[in-house]
């Protein structure tokens, strides 16, 4: 439909009678300066149409605020231009002709239509004044415009109310705009603890929230514990340097926000359409439904946009995750500061601002040498442990390379979160051009239906036919094999946040004395405009307004180490009265040893008129930050003290920490979770909402006597059956192997369960970590005391990652970094690659037992290698190994190969002899035998879950055999490689009642998991990876009946064939052909959780013992049989907990003002 026809249709009335006196409302969101060199903003307020005497009613616009464009003449032009557009076209003022030209009208028209499409989201509260669409009438025919342009304006057109507030451009000042008074304060979501290593703040306004600080691993789970409303967050300001220690939780946070937005998008879209239709119906205007749908889609999309601000390499960090992160419908804008570019805006102008707050970004680079504090032994230790000198010696990239990497990364990030890619879209491609691996389809010539192609495949032994096939269009992550080179940048980000100026109160009596009549002129003065009184005198706003109040603010300063102190305290912003006006507090996020730095102490003394709040691992207590999980573990330890212990913590008081600051203790407050720094009406540090420390003794005292009695009964049953239990344990190859379930939940972290991770400690061999979901290191720190954790790091031999879903591997980097620090003092080594060294000997590299093997598919290893370019977390000390899958039906065994990254110059080709070397020779050199890892055997199979998903079976020298499923549907090949397993660790995401959900989401039910373990003849089965709403504990019942669970080998059920081709590690490097499937949250109905525990029937005489895993559980394999005795106790415990959770929450405690307050 043409533009003119659309406008004509929009302008039609439902009433067909002639309309002589149209009553309309007029809207305009903002008028930007038509010149590209300045950024003026004009904001207009909607008003009802005014009645004129006579036979006509016309629209009237009241100017709310007009900022000077560049000169008085341009301001007059803008005013007249607006009047010309919105005044009744039959009574256009003559002044319009003098200032309006056709090109200007055309440009304005474009701005009017684009203004509702390009703005960020805004709270419904601030949208209350623009509830109705507006009709813009054509300008007067007296205007000097061409006939062609005039015809375009012949009909009135509808301008939809904008969904946003003003978009203040970069560098623009908004001090002269009046804003509504709102509560505003910072609140600590996390302080440094074992499982929340970073400091995170929430900046609260009534209409919006901002996350500021470190989005470290564990932040998301802490936000759940704190009931932070993440859906109100649309801006994240990252502090400190861009390293995994500071950003390790960012990817998971974005995924959670994206999935939440996607789940509510459809309902939001329908609601938005309904509101638009209701508005138009009230106005009596008929409009095209397609226009309504498009407008609603734009508004919904704008509301879910996420902006992230931080230092260099932030885009690159996110772009490395392109192989396992893919979401649609949530645009992510990443803004980096601290690049070596010339500042183009005045120092006093904010770096970024919106309707609530102004922000000045403060990128700080470390000083080459720091005075005084540089000789601190603590500082030297910190620098050495982080390999700073080694990192700085890497060859630098030129500016062109850096810009190329940034541009490529930004493009990749855009595609990761706001792509139009669809998995069901098939593209016709000649078969000889198809890049493998891929699934091929063809059209059946008889019925033209699409069927799977089963003929010879590209790259196979048989020649392919000359045909066109249908293949899925590669998802965006597969199109970028490798990112451009990048290098670490040690810039640390800090910020100044300041509220806008609050305009003074209007004084009516003073306005009367100056001869200004009540009405529109009073409103204009209140909005900052000059008016004339009855005598023709110019009255300015300052004559009738009380004193303006500067908005409150605070500086958020992150200093990772002492080498940043000198550059930070020397910044010119601290001496700028324009920037520091209203700033009344410093919030310090300090690394080890920084708080005692002499220059920092001196700076605090100079700023003693400010409030200072310090967050540091040295000063903040290692309190229990995840109260719900800790309380659950305390209760479990009452029932079974052998397998569960109170999580490691300390409750050091703030007064103890302050003593270490010496003379600063009177100036400084120690940060704590829940603490607030109020900005309005005055700067104030409020401690009344600090979360109470968890009292383990109080939790124990609340335990029901009935549950405790059942626990005593269970312990007595264990003693009574000791001979039988010992006999079973003695039948195991190595009964003292310890299994620690660090994360037993699925998909997303929750209050009670973290995401997947299981540690297997094999005496005499070492430890193996099976998957490492986000914050696995935090879980380890809660289970083991520091000295024991160091021992575990020294004995850690293998990390196995089953597949590329984020909940299974986002904690890998942190675990490697901790191992790198403990074992190698964070000192780099030369990168070893079979592609570069003809004498490469994998066996020799393992001879010193100081290599940590990370075994997974190539996509996982490529991510680790690519990310190591910007963060030295220990990749140079790893043994990155690909394990090709076993195919029992073809008698193909698994084999280990040293990973060769696609970015290798030898892989990409060249003229050197090494480059021309056959790929098969390099692969032969890259082969690693299990014995190099001191393993008897290691086999894996592909399983039905997502691309690249694998289940693994590991045989240790003692004969102990552990099989781990990862995520999957039941797999017969897994039972085959797992034959004779000592223990099978299997996912049991869904209860048996949710069989349909398990099939749809490629997971396993409880009974299916047990059937797999029975099929491989496992002596014990550990059930894990439960739905986060899974509250039931399966009760095992031994029976001779036919309804008992059968082993998977005897069921005869068909299991989907995953693939018949070997994995791509044995061929040239390749990328995934399709996007990994997002693992959605479960659809467990709340009513299901209230049903009685289901009885799982196992064939009588079965020797397999079963236990249900919970976070922080430590069980020796020989003790698993004992845990069956505690089933009744656990059922009773969770029944009580569920009853308590279903009770309504008590009102929150009152703040100092006596009003009930929310934490966020």
Short mmCIF file of C-alpha atoms in Angstrom, two decimals, residues 194-410:
data_model
loop_
_atom_site.label_atom_id
_atom_site.label_comp_id
_atom_site.label_asym_id
_atom_site.label_seq_id
_atom_site.Cartn_x
_atom_site.Cartn_y
_atom_site.Cartn_z
CA UNK A 194 33.65 -17.58 48.06
CA UNK A 195 30.74 -18.00 45.64
CA UNK A 196 30.10 -14.35 44.72
CA UNK A 197 33.65 -13.20 43.91
CA UNK A 198 32.64 -9.80 42.53
CA UNK A 199 30.89 -6.70 43.83
CA UNK A 200 27.57 -5.91 42.16
CA UNK A 201 25.37 -2.88 42.73
CA UNK A 202 21.80 -2.17 41.76
CA UNK A 203 20.96 1.45 40.98
CA UNK A 204 17.28 1.81 41.74
CA UNK A 205 14.79 4.25 40.26
CA UNK A 206 11.06 3.76 40.49
CA UNK A 207 10.79 3.13 36.77
CA UNK A 208 14.05 1.35 36.06
CA UNK A 209 17.06 -0.55 37.43
CA UNK A 210 20.74 -0.53 36.43
CA UNK A 211 23.34 -3.19 37.23
CA UNK A 212 26.77 -1.78 38.04
CA UNK A 213 30.04 -3.44 38.96
CA UNK A 214 31.26 -6.99 38.36
CA UNK A 215 28.97 -9.51 36.71
CA UNK A 216 31.07 -12.36 38.00
CA UNK A 217 30.05 -15.99 38.21
CA UNK A 218 27.33 -16.40 40.80
CA UNK A 219 25.82 -12.94 40.28
CA UNK A 220 22.70 -14.31 38.63
CA UNK A 221 22.07 -16.79 41.40
CA UNK A 222 22.66 -14.12 44.05
CA UNK A 223 20.15 -11.91 42.26
CA UNK A 224 17.59 -14.69 42.54
CA UNK A 225 18.34 -14.98 46.25
CA UNK A 226 17.99 -11.21 46.63
CA UNK A 227 14.81 -11.12 44.51
CA UNK A 228 16.32 -8.54 42.18
CA UNK A 229 13.91 -7.79 39.36
CA UNK A 230 16.24 -8.38 36.45
CA UNK A 231 13.53 -7.75 33.86
CA UNK A 232 13.62 -4.07 34.83
CA UNK A 233 17.32 -3.92 33.92
CA UNK A 234 18.15 -2.58 30.46
CA UNK A 235 21.65 -1.18 31.16
CA UNK A 236 24.68 -2.91 32.67
CA UNK A 237 27.82 -0.93 33.57
CA UNK A 238 30.82 -3.22 34.04
CA UNK A 239 33.65 -2.03 36.25
CA UNK A 240 37.27 -3.14 36.47
CA UNK A 241 39.19 -4.80 33.67
CA UNK A 242 37.70 -7.12 31.08
CA UNK A 243 38.68 -10.48 32.53
CA UNK A 244 36.70 -13.59 33.40
CA UNK A 245 37.00 -12.73 37.09
CA UNK A 246 34.86 -9.65 36.42
CA UNK A 247 32.66 -10.84 33.54
CA UNK A 248 32.30 -14.59 34.08
CA UNK A 249 28.58 -14.30 34.86
CA UNK A 250 27.74 -11.93 32.00
CA UNK A 251 26.94 -14.55 29.34
CA UNK A 252 24.65 -16.44 31.69
CA UNK A 253 22.99 -13.20 32.75
CA UNK A 254 22.30 -12.22 29.14
CA UNK A 255 20.92 -15.67 28.34
CA UNK A 256 18.57 -15.50 31.30
CA UNK A 257 17.34 -12.04 30.32
CA UNK A 258 16.91 -13.13 26.69
CA UNK A 259 14.97 -16.29 27.57
CA UNK A 260 12.76 -14.40 30.01
CA UNK A 261 12.09 -11.76 27.37
CA UNK A 262 11.29 -14.39 24.76
CA UNK A 263 8.87 -16.22 27.06
CA UNK A 264 6.91 -13.04 27.74
CA UNK A 265 7.23 -11.45 24.28
CA UNK A 266 4.11 -13.03 22.80
CA UNK A 267 1.89 -12.03 25.70
CA UNK A 268 3.41 -8.56 25.68
CA UNK A 269 2.81 -8.26 21.94
CA UNK A 270 -0.86 -9.15 22.26
CA UNK A 271 -1.29 -6.73 25.16
CA UNK A 272 0.40 -3.92 23.24
CA UNK A 273 -1.83 -4.51 20.20
CA UNK A 274 -4.87 -4.43 22.44
CA UNK A 275 -3.84 -1.11 23.96
CA UNK A 276 -3.23 0.46 20.56
CA UNK A 277 -6.61 -0.68 19.29
CA UNK A 278 -8.34 0.63 22.39
CA UNK A 279 -6.73 4.04 21.96
CA UNK A 280 -7.80 4.30 18.35
CA UNK A 281 -11.32 3.15 19.14
CA UNK A 282 -11.64 5.88 21.74
CA UNK A 283 -10.58 8.41 19.11
CA UNK A 284 -12.97 6.95 16.58
CA UNK A 285 -10.22 6.43 14.04
CA UNK A 286 -9.97 3.38 11.80
CA UNK A 287 -6.46 2.10 11.16
CA UNK A 288 -4.87 -0.71 9.22
CA UNK A 289 -4.23 -3.79 11.39
CA UNK A 290 -0.85 -4.36 9.77
CA UNK A 291 0.24 -0.94 10.98
CA UNK A 292 -0.89 -1.79 14.49
CA UNK A 293 1.01 -5.08 14.43
CA UNK A 294 4.17 -3.40 13.18
CA UNK A 295 3.96 -0.63 15.77
CA UNK A 296 3.35 -3.15 18.57
CA UNK A 297 6.31 -5.27 17.45
CA UNK A 298 8.57 -2.23 17.51
CA UNK A 299 7.47 -1.23 21.00
CA UNK A 300 7.95 -4.75 22.36
CA UNK A 301 11.40 -5.04 20.79
CA UNK A 302 12.48 -1.68 22.18
CA UNK A 303 11.49 -2.74 25.66
CA UNK A 304 13.85 -5.75 25.66
CA UNK A 305 16.94 -4.00 24.30
CA UNK A 306 20.00 -4.41 26.53
CA UNK A 307 22.92 -1.99 26.61
CA UNK A 308 26.23 -3.03 28.18
CA UNK A 309 29.07 -0.61 28.97
CA UNK A 310 32.61 -1.61 29.82
CA UNK A 311 36.26 -1.61 28.87
CA UNK A 312 38.11 -2.85 25.77
CA UNK A 313 37.65 -6.46 24.61
CA UNK A 314 34.12 -6.69 25.93
CA UNK A 315 32.68 -7.26 22.44
CA UNK A 316 35.44 -9.79 21.75
CA UNK A 317 34.68 -11.69 24.96
CA UNK A 318 31.02 -12.07 24.00
CA UNK A 319 31.85 -12.87 20.37
CA UNK A 320 33.96 -15.86 21.40
CA UNK A 321 30.74 -17.44 22.70
CA UNK A 322 29.08 -17.39 19.27
CA UNK A 323 29.18 -21.19 18.96
CA UNK A 324 26.97 -21.77 21.98
CA UNK A 325 25.01 -18.54 22.41
CA UNK A 326 22.19 -17.75 20.04
CA UNK A 327 19.03 -15.89 20.92
CA UNK A 328 16.54 -13.92 18.86
CA UNK A 329 14.58 -10.82 19.66
CA UNK A 330 16.76 -9.12 22.28
CA UNK A 331 19.17 -6.62 20.71
CA UNK A 332 22.38 -6.23 22.72
CA UNK A 333 24.42 -3.04 22.31
CA UNK A 334 27.95 -3.23 23.73
CA UNK A 335 29.82 0.05 24.29
CA UNK A 336 33.54 -0.04 25.01
CA UNK A 337 35.55 2.76 26.63
CA UNK A 338 39.27 3.08 27.12
CA UNK A 339 40.47 2.63 23.57
CA UNK A 340 43.38 4.83 22.50
CA UNK A 341 41.28 7.48 20.77
CA UNK A 342 41.14 11.23 21.10
CA UNK A 343 38.31 12.53 23.29
CA UNK A 344 35.90 14.46 21.08
CA UNK A 345 33.53 15.80 23.71
CA UNK A 346 34.18 18.28 26.54
CA UNK A 347 35.24 16.74 29.82
CA UNK A 348 32.19 18.12 31.61
CA UNK A 349 29.73 16.43 29.24
CA UNK A 350 28.44 13.04 30.42
CA UNK A 351 29.54 10.00 28.49
CA UNK A 352 25.99 8.66 28.56
CA UNK A 353 22.69 9.78 30.00
CA UNK A 354 19.00 9.03 30.02
CA UNK A 355 15.99 10.50 31.78
CA UNK A 356 17.16 9.26 35.17
CA UNK A 357 20.90 9.63 35.41
CA UNK A 358 24.07 11.03 33.88
CA UNK A 359 27.19 8.86 33.64
CA UNK A 360 30.86 9.75 33.20
CA UNK A 361 33.06 6.80 32.21
CA UNK A 362 36.53 6.77 33.78
CA UNK A 363 38.85 4.31 32.02
CA UNK A 364 42.12 3.92 33.95
CA UNK A 365 45.32 2.26 32.72
CA UNK A 366 47.89 0.93 35.19
CA UNK A 367 50.96 3.00 35.89
CA UNK A 368 54.28 1.43 34.81
CA UNK A 369 55.59 1.90 38.34
CA UNK A 370 53.69 2.92 41.42
CA UNK A 371 55.22 4.69 44.33
CA UNK A 372 55.21 3.36 47.86
CA UNK A 373 52.66 0.68 47.31
CA UNK A 374 54.65 -0.90 44.48
CA UNK A 375 57.08 -2.46 46.90
CA UNK A 376 54.36 -4.20 48.85
CA UNK A 377 54.96 -7.96 49.06
CA UNK A 378 51.22 -8.50 48.73
CA UNK A 379 51.17 -6.46 45.53
CA UNK A 380 54.07 -8.35 44.01
CA UNK A 381 52.40 -11.63 44.84
CA UNK A 382 49.15 -10.52 43.22
CA UNK A 383 50.89 -9.35 40.05
CA UNK A 384 53.00 -12.46 39.77
CA UNK A 385 50.02 -14.73 40.29
CA UNK A 386 48.20 -12.96 37.45
CA UNK A 387 51.15 -13.02 35.06
CA UNK A 388 51.07 -9.27 34.39
CA UNK A 389 54.65 -8.88 33.20
CA UNK A 390 54.29 -11.82 30.87
CA UNK A 391 51.09 -10.48 29.38
CA UNK A 392 52.61 -7.06 28.76
CA UNK A 393 55.46 -8.60 26.75
CA UNK A 394 53.16 -9.97 24.04
CA UNK A 395 53.67 -8.31 20.63
CA UNK A 396 51.24 -5.44 20.19
CA UNK A 397 48.75 -5.16 17.35
CA UNK A 398 48.61 -2.04 15.25
CA UNK A 399 45.60 0.25 15.39
CA UNK A 400 44.13 -1.13 12.17
CA UNK A 401 44.17 -4.67 13.56
CA UNK A 402 42.50 -3.51 16.75
CA UNK A 403 39.76 -1.66 14.86
CA UNK A 404 39.17 -4.66 12.62
CA UNK A 405 38.80 -6.96 15.62
CA UNK A 406 36.38 -4.53 17.27
CA UNK A 407 34.21 -4.14 14.18
CA UNK A 408 34.07 -7.87 13.56
CA UNK A 409 33.25 -8.58 17.21
CA UNK A 410 30.44 -6.02 17.30
#
